[in-house]
PDB file of C-alpha atoms in Angstrom:
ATOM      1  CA  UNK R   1      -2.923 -21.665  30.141  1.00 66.00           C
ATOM      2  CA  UNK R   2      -5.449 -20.654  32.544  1.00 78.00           C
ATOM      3  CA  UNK R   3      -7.651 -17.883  32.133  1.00 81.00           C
ATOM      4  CA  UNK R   4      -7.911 -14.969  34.832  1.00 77.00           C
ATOM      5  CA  UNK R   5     -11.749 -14.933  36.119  1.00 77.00           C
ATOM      6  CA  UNK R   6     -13.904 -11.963  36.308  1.00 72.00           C
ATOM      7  CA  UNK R   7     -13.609 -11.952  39.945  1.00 72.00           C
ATOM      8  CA  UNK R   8      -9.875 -11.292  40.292  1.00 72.00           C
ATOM      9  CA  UNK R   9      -9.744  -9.152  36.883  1.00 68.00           C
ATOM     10  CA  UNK R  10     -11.775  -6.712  38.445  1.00 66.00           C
ATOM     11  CA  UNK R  11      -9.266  -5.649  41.069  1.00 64.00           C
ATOM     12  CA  UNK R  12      -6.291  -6.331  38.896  1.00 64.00           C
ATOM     13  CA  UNK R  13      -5.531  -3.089  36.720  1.00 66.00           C
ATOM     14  CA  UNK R  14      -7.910   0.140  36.192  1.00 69.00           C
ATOM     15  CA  UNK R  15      -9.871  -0.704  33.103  1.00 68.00           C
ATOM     16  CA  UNK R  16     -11.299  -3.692  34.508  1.00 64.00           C
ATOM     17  CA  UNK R  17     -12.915  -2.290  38.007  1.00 68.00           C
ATOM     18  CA  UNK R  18     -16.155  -1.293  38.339  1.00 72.00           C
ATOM     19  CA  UNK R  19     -17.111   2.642  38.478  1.00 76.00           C
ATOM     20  CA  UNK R  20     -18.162   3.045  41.749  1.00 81.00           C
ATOM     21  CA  UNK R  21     -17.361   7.000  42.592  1.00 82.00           C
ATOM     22  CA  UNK R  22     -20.199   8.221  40.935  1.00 85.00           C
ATOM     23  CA  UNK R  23     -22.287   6.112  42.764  1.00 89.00           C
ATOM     24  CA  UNK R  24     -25.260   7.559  45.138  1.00 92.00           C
ATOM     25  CA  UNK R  25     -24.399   5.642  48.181  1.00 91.00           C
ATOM     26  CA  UNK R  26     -26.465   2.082  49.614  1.00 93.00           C
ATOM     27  CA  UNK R  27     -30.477   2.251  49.655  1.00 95.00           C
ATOM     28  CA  UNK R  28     -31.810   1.907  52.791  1.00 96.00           C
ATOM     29  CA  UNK R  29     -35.099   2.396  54.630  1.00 96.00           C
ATOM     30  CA  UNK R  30     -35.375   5.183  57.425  1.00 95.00           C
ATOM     31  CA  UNK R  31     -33.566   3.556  60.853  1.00 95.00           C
ATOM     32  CA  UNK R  32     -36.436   2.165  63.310  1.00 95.00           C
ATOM     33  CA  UNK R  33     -37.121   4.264  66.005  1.00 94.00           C
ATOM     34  CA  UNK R  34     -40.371   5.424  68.295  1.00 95.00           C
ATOM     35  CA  UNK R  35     -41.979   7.393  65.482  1.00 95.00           C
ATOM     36  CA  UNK R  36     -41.944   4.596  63.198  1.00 94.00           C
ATOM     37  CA  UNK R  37     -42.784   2.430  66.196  1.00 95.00           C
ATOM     38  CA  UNK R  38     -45.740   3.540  67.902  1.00 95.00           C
ATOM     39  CA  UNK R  39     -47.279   6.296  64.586  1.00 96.00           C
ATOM     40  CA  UNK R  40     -45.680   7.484  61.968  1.00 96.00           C
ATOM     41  CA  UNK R  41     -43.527  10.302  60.455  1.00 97.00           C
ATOM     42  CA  UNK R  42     -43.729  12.402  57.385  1.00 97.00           C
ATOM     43  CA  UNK R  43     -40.960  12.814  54.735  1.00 97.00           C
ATOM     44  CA  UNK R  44     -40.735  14.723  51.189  1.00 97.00           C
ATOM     45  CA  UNK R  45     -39.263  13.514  48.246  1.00 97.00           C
ATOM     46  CA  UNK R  46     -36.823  16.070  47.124  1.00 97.00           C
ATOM     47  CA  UNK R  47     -35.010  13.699  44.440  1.00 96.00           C
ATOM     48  CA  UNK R  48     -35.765  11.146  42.072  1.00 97.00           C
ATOM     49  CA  UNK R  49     -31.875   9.916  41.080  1.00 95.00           C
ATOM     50  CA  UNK R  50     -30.379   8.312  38.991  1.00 93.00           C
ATOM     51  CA  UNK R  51     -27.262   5.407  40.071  1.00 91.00           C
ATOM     52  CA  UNK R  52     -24.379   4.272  38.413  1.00 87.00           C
ATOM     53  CA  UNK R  53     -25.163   0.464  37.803  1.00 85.00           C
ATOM     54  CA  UNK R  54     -28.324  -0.242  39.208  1.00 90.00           C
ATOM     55  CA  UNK R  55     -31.498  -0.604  37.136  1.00 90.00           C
ATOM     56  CA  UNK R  56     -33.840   0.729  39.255  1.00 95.00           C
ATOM     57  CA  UNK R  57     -33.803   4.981  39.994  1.00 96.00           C
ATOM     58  CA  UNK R  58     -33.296   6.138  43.742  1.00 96.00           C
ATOM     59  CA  UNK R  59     -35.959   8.316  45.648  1.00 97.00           C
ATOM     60  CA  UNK R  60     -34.246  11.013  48.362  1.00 97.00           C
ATOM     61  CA  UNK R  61     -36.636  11.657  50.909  1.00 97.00           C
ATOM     62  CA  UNK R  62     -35.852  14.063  53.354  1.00 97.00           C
ATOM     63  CA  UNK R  63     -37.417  13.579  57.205  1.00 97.00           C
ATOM     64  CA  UNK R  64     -37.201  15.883  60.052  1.00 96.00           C
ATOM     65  CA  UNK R  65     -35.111  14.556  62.464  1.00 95.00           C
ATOM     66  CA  UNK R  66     -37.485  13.788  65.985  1.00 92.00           C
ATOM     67  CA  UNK R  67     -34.729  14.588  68.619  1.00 93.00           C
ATOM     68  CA  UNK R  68     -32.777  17.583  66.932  1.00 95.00           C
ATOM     69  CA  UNK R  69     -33.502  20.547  64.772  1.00 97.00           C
ATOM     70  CA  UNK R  70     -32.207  19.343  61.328  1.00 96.00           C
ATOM     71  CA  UNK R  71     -32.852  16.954  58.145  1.00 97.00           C
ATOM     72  CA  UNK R  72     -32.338  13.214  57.680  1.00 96.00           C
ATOM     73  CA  UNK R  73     -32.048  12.567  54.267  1.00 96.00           C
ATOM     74  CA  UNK R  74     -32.873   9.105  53.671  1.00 96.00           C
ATOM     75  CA  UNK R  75     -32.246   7.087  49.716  1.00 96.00           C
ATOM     76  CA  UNK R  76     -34.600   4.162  48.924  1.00 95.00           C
ATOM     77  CA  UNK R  77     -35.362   2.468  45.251  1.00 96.00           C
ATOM     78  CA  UNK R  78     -38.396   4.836  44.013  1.00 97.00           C
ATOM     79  CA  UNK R  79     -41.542   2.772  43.473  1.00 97.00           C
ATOM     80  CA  UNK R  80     -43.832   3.350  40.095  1.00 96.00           C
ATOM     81  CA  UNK R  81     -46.325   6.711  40.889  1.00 96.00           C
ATOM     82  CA  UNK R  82     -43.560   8.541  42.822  1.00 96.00           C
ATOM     83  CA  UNK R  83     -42.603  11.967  42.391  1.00 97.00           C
ATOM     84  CA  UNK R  84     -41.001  14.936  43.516  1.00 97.00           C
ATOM     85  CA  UNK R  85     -42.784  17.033  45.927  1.00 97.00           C
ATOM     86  CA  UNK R  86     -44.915  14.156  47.148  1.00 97.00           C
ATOM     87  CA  UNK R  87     -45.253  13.141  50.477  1.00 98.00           C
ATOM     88  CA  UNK R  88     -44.320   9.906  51.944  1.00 97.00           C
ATOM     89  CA  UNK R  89     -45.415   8.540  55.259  1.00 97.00           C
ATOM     90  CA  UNK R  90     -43.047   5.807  57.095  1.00 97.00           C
ATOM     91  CA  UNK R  91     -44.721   3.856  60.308  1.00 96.00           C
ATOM     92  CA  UNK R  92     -47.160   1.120  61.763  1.00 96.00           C
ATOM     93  CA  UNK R  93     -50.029   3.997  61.311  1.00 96.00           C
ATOM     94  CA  UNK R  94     -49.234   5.252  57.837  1.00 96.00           C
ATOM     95  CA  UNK R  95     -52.091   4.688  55.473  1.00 96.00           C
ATOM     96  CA  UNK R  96     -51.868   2.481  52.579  1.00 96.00           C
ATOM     97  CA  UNK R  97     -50.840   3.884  49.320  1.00 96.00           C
ATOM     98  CA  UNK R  98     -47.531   4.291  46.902  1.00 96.00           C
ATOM     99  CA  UNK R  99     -44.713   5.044  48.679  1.00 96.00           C
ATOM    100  CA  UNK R 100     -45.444   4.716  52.385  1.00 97.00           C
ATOM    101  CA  UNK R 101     -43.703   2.557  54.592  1.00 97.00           C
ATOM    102  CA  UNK R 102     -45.290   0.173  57.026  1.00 96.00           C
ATOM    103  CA  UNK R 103     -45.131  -3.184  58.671  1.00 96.00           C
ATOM    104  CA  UNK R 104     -46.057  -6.442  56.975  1.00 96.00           C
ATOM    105  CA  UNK R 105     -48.536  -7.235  59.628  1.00 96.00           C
ATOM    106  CA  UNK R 106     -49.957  -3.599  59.198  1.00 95.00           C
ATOM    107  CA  UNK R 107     -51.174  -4.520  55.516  1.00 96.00           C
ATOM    108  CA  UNK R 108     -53.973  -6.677  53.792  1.00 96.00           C
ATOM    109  CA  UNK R 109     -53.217  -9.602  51.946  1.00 96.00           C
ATOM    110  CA  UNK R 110     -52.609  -9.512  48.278  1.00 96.00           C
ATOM    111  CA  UNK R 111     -50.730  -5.788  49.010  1.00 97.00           C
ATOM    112  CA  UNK R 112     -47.772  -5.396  46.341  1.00 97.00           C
ATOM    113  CA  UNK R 113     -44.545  -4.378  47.984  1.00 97.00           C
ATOM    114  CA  UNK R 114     -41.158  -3.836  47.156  1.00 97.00           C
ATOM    115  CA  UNK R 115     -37.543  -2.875  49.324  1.00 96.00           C
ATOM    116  CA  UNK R 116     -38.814  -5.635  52.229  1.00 97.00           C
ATOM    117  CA  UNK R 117     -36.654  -6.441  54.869  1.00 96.00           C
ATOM    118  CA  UNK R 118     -35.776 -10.187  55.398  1.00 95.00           C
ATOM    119  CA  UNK R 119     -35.427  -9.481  59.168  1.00 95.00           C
ATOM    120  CA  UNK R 120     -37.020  -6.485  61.260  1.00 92.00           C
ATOM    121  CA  UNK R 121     -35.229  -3.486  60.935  1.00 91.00           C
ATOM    122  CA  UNK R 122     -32.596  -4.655  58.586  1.00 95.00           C
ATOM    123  CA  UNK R 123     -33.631  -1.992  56.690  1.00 95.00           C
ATOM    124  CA  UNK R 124     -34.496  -3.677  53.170  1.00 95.00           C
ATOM    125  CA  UNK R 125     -33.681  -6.238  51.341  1.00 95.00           C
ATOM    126  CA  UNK R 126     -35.647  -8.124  48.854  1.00 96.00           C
ATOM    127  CA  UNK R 127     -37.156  -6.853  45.694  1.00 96.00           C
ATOM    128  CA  UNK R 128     -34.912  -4.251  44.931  1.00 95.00           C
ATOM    129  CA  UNK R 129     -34.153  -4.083  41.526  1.00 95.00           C
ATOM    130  CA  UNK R 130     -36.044  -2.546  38.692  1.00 95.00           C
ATOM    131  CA  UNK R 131     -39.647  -3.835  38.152  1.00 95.00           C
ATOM    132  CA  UNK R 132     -39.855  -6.404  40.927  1.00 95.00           C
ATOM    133  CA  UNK R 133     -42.500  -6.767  43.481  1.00 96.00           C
ATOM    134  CA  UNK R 134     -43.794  -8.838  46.045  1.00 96.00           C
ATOM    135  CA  UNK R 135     -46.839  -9.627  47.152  1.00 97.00           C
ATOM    136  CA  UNK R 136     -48.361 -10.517  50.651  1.00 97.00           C
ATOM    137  CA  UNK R 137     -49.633 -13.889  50.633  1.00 96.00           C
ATOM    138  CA  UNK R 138     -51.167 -14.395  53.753  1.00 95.00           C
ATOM    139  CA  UNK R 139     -50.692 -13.551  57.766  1.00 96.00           C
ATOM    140  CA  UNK R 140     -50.544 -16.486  61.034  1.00 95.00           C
ATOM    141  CA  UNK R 141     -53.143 -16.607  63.290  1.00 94.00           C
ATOM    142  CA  UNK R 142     -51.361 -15.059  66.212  1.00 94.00           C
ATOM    143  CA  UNK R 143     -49.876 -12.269  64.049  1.00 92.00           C
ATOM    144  CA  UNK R 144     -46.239 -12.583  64.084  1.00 95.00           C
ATOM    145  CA  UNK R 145     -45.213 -13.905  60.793  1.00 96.00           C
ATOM    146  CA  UNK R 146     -46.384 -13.078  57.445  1.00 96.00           C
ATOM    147  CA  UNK R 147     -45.966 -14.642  54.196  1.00 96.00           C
ATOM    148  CA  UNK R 148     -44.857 -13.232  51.014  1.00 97.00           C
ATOM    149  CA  UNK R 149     -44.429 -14.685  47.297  1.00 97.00           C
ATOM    150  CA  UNK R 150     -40.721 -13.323  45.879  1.00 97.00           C
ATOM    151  CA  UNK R 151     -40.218 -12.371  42.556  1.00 95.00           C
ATOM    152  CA  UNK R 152     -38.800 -15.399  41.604  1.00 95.00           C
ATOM    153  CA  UNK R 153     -42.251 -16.743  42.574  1.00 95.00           C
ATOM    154  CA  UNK R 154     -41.210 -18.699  45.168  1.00 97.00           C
ATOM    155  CA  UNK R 155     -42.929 -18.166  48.469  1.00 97.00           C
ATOM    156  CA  UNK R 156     -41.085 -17.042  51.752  1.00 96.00           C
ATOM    157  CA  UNK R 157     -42.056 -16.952  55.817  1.00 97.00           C
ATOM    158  CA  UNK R 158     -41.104 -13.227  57.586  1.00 97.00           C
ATOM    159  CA  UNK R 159     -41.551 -11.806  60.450  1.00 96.00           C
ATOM    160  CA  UNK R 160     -44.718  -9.568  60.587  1.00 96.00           C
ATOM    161  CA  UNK R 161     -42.876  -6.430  61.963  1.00 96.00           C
ATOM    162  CA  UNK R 162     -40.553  -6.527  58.769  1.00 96.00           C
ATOM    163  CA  UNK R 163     -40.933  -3.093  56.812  1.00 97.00           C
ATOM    164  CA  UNK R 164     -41.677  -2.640  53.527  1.00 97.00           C
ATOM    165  CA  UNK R 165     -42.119  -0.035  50.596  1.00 97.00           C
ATOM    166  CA  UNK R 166     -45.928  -0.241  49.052  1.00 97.00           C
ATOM    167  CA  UNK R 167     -45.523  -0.587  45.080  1.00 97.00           C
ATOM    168  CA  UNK R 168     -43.347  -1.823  42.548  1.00 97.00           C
ATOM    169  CA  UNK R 169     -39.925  -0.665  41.879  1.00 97.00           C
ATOM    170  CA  UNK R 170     -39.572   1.568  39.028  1.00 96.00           C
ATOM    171  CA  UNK R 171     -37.434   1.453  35.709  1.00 94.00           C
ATOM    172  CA  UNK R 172     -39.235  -1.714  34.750  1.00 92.00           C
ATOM    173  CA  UNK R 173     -39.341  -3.026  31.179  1.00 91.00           C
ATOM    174  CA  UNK R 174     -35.393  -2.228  31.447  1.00 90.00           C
ATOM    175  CA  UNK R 175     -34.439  -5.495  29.836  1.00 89.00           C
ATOM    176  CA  UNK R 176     -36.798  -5.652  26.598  1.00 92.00           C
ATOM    177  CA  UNK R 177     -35.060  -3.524  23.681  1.00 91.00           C
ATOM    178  CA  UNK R 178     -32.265  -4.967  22.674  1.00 92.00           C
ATOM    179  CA  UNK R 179     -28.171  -3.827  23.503  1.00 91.00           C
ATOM    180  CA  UNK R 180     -27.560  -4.130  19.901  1.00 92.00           C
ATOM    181  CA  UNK R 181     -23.600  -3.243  20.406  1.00 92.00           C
ATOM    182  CA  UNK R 182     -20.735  -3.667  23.450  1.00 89.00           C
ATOM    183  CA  UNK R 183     -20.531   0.124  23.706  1.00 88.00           C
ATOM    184  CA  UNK R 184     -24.176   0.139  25.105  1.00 88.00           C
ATOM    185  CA  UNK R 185     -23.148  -2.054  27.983  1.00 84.00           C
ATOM    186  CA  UNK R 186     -20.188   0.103  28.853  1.00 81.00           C
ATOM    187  CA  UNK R 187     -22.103   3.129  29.413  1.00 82.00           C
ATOM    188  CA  UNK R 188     -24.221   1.438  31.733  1.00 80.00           C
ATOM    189  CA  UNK R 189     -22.327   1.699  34.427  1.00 75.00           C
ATOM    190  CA  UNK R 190     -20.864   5.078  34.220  1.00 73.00           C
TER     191      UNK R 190
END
């Protein structure tokens, strides 16, 4: 007698899915367009959150939209230093401190970055969870691709125009104490 994997328990009766509808929604960087492009554009953090079964806590930051008269509210993982009320600056001429967004090929090596994207504009994808970072190893000659060391240590080749979020993810440490007991782990993702 075969047992029933966690794969195909999870959509098989109601105790046994995951909690997703009190989840915030998908972290993302802002969508590229000519602001981001060519300067940069200013956005507020109005929320630090927290989500339903991820480690890490989620930053809202609110932009002004460039082409119409209203807010684009924007959630990415919130790096260590951030807090409400602070500005954030996404673009290739953003300076370079906590929180700002900019291309790889914008910053010096041995800059710590987290939320990169894997391709340009793909809006962010490595480095997400709580306490990880990555760190710019180096940049070609002609400018195009830069290198970056994973947390798993291992060492990968992007494209220099891939995005990324300057400092390390918060909530880390998350793994050190102990669970102790079951009923731990079942609050976590509630």
């Amino acid at each position: 007698m075969g047992r029933v994997i966690r794969g195909s328990r999870k959509g098989k009766s109601l105790i046994f899915t995951a909690k997703t509808r009190l989840r915030k929604g998908a972290v993302k960087l802002r969508p590229v367009d000519y602001a981001e492009r060519t300067g940069f554009i200013k956005g507020l953090v109005r929320k630090i959150l927290h989500d339903p079964g991820r480690g890490a806590p989620m930053a809202e930051v609110v932009f002004h939209d460039p082409y119409r008269y209203k807010l684009k509210k924007e959630r990415w993982v919130a790096v260590e230093g951030l807090h409400t009320g602070q500005f954030v600056y996404c673009g290739s001429k953003a300076q370079l401190s906590v929180g700002n967004v900019m291309p790889l090929g914008k910053m010096p090596e041995g800059t710590v970055i987290s939320m990169v994207e894997e391709k340009a504009s793909d809006r962010g994808r490595l480095a997400r969870a709580s306490g990880c970072n990555c760190m710019i190893v180096g940049h070609s000659d002609d400018g195009k691709k830069s290198r970056i060391r994973l947390p798993s240590g291992s060492r990968k080749t992007v494209p220099s125009t891939c995005r990324a979020v300057i400092g390390i993810t918060a909530g880390g440490g998350r793994m050190d104490k102990p669970v102790l007991k079951a009923g731990n782990n079942f609050h976590k993702y509630r």
